[in-house]
Short mmCIF file of C-alpha atoms in Angstrom, two decimals:
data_model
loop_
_atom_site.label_atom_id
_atom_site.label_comp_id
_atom_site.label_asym_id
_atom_site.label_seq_id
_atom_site.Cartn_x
_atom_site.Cartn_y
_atom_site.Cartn_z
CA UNK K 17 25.65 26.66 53.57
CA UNK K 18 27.67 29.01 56.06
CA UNK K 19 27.00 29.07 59.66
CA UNK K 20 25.71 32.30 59.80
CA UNK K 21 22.78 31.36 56.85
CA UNK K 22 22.57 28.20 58.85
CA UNK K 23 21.56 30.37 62.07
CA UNK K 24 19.26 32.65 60.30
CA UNK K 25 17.77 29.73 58.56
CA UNK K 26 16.90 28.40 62.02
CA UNK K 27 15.12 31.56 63.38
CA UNK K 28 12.71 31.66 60.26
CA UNK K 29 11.69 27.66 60.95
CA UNK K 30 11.36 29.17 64.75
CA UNK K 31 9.77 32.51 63.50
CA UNK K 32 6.96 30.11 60.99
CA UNK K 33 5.33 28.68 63.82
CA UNK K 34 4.53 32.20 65.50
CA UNK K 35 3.58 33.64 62.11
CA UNK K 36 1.06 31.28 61.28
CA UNK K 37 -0.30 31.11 64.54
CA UNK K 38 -1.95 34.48 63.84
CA UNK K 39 -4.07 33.28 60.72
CA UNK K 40 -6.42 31.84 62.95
CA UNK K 41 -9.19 34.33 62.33
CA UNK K 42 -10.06 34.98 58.45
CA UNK K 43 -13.08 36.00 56.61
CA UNK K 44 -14.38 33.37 53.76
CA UNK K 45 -13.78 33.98 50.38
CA UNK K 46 -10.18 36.10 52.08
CA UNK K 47 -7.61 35.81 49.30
CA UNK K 48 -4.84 33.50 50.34
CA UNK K 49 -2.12 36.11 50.12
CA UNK K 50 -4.37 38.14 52.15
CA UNK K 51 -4.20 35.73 54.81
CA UNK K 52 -0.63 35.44 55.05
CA UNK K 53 -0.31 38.89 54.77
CA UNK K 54 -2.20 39.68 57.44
CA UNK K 55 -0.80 36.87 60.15
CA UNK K 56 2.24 38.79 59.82
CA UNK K 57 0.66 41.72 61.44
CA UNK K 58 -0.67 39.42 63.98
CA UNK K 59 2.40 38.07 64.67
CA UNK K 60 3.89 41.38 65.74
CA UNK K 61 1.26 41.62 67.69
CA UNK K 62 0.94 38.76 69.75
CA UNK K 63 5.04 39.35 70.32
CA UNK K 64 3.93 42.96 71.83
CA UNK K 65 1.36 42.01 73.91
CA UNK K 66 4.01 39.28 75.21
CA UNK K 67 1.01 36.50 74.43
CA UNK K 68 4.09 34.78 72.19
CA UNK K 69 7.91 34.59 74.56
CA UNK K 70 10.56 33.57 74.93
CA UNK K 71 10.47 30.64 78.34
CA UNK K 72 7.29 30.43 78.07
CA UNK K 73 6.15 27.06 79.12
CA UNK K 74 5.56 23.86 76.46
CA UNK K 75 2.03 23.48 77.79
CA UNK K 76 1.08 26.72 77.27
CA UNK K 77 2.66 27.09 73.75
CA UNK K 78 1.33 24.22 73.12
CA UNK K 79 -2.57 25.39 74.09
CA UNK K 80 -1.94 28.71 72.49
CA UNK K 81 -0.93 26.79 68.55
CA UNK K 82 -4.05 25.06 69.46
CA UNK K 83 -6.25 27.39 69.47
CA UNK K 84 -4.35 29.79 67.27
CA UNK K 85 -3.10 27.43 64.84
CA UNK K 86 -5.99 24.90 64.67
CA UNK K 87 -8.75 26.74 62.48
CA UNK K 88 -6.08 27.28 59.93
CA UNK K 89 -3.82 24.24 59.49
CA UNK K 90 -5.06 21.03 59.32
CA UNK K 91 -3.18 19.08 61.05
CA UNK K 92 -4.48 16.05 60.35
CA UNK K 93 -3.82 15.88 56.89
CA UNK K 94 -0.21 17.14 57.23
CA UNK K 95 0.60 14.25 60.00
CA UNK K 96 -1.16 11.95 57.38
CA UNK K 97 0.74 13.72 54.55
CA UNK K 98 3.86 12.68 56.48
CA UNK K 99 3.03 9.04 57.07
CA UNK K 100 2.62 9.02 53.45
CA UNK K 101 1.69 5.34 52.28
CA UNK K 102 2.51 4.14 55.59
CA UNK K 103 -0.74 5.77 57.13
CA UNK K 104 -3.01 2.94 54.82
CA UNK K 105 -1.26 0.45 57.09
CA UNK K 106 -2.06 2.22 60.38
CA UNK K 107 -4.79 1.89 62.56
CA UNK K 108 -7.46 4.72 63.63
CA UNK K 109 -5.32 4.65 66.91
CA UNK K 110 -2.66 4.87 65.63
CA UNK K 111 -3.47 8.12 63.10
CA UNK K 112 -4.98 9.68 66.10
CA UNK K 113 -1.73 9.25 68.27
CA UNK K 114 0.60 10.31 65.43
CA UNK K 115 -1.48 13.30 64.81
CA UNK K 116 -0.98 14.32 68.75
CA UNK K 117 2.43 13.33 68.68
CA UNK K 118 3.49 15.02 65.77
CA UNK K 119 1.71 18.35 66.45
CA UNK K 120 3.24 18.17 70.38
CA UNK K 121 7.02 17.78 69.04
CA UNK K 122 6.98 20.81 66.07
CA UNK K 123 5.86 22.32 69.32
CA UNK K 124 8.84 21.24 71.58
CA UNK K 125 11.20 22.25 68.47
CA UNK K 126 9.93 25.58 67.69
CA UNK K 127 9.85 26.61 71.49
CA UNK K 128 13.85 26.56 71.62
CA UNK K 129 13.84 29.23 69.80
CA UNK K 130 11.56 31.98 70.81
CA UNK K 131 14.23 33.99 71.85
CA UNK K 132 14.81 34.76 68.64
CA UNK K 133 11.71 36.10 67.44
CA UNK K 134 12.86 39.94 67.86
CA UNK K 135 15.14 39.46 64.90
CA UNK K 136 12.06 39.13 62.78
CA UNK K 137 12.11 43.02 60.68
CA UNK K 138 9.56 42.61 58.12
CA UNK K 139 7.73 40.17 55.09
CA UNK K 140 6.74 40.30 51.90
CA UNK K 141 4.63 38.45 50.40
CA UNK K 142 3.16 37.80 46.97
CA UNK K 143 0.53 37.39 44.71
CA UNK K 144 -1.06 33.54 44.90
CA UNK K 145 -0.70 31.39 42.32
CA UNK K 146 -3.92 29.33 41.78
CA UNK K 147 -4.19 26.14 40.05
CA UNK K 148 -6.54 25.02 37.25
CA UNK K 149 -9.53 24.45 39.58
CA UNK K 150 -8.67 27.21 42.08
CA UNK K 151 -8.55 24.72 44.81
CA UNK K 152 -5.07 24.93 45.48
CA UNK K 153 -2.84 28.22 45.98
CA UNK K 154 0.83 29.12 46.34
CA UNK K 155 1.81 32.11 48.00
CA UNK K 156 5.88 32.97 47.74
CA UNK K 157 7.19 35.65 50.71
CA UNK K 158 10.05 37.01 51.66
CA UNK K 159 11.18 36.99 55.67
CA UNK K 160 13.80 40.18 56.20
CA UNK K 161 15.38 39.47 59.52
CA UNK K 162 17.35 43.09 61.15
CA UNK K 163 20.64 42.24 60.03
CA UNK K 164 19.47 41.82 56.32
CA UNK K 165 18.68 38.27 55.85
CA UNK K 166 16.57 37.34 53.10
CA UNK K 167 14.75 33.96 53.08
CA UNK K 168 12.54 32.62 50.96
CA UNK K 169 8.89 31.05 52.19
CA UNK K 170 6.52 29.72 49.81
CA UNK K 171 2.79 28.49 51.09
CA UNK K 172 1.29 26.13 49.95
CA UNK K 173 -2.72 26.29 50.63
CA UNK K 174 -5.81 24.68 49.98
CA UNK K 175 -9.65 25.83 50.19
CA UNK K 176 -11.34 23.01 52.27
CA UNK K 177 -15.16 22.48 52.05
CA UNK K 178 -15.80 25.25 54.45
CA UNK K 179 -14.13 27.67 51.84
CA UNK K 180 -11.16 28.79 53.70
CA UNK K 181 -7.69 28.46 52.84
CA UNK K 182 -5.46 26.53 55.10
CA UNK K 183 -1.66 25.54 54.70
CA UNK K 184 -0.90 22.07 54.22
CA UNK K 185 3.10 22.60 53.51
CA UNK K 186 5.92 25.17 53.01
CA UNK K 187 9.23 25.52 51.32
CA UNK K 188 11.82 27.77 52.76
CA UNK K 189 15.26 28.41 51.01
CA UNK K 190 14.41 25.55 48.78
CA UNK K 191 13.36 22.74 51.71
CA UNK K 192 10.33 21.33 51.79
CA UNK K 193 9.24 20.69 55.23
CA UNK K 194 7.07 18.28 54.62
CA UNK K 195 8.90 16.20 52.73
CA UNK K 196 11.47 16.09 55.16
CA UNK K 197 9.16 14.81 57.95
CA UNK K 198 7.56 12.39 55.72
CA UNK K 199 11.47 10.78 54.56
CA UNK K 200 12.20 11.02 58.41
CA UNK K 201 8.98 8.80 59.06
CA UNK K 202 10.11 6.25 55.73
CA UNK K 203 12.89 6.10 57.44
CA UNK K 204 12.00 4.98 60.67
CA UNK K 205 9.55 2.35 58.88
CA UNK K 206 12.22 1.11 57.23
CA UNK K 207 14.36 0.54 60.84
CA UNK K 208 11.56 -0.80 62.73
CA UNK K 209 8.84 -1.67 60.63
CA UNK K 210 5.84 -1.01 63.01
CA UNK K 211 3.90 2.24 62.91
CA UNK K 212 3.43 2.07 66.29
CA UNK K 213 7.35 1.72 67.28
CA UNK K 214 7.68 4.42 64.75
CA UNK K 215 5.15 6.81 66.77
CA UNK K 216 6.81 5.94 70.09
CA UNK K 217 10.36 6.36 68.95
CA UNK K 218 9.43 9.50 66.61
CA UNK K 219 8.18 11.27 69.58
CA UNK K 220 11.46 10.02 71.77
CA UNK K 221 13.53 11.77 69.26
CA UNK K 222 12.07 14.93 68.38
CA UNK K 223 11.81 15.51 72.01
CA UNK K 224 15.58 15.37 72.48
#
């Protein structure tokens, strides 16, 4: 991959966070495509009410994906998603810390980039693909940056018990983000053998 794919690859991981913060509000029984669809507007506008800059401070980026981002992803199962088998070994400590510390440092690593988010021109996105039961969704889009950039975003959602659809993962240009977190945290396992070292040197890390 080129530098200049490389670069633009970064902005849309930077530009994610900001776009899903607007699916926070959503009707039941919203289609999921609708849902994305429509955090894109939000996105624009939380950039032109200057609610989402660039400097802004950690703290408060990290109390705006709170509220913004909480009553659509679950967090909690992602963080345990990327423990993977790892997270039957842990404690209820221990899942409670990761999930802070997990959520605080996609945070830290998305805020380096804000910057950036004025090179975000348009999305498309597409129908959902359901599966068997309906439970389960996945909605492809397309992030155009202003110098012509394609990239590639699939969703993947679920419909919890309250009936809403919330994203649990996404793919962009072929990597799946959860995945890498979750071989990241094998990985550590694997060097120290502790969940909690693993926490407490994850969080080290990331914050780098």
């Amino acid at each position: 991959m080129n530098l200049v794919r490389l670069r633009g690859l970064n902005i849309v991981f930077l530009l994610l966070t900001g776009w899903l913060m607007a699916t926070a509000v959503q009707a039941d029984q919203k289609k999921p495509e609708q849902v994305v669809d429509e955090s894109y507007q939000s996105l624009r506008k939380l950039i032109t009410d200057n609610v989402l800059i660039a400097g802004m401070p950690e703290q408060d980026l990290l109390d705006l994906m709170e509220n913004e981002l909480g009553p659509v992803i679950d967090f909690e199962r992602i963080s345990r998603k990327v423990m993977g088998k790892y997270a039957r070994q842990a404690s209820e400590a221990e899942l409670v810390e990761f999930h802070k510390v997990f959520k605080k440092t996609l945070v830290s690593t998305y805020s380096k980039g804000l910057d950036r988010l004025d090179e975000l021109d348009s999305a498309e996105v597409g129908d959902a693909v359901y599966d068997k039961k309906r439970k389960r969704a996945k909605v492809p889009s397309v992030i155009i940056l202003k110098g012509g950039e394609r990239y590639q975003v699939l969703y993947s959602m679920f419909l919890n018990k309250q009936q809403q659809w919330k994203v649990e993962n996404l793919v962009v240009e072929g990597i799946n983000i959860g995945l890498v977190f979750r071989n990241q945290f094998a990985h550590y396992m694997e060097q120290y053998n502790d969940v909690s070292m693993v926490i407490e040197n994850w969080g080290i890390v990331k914050a780098e």
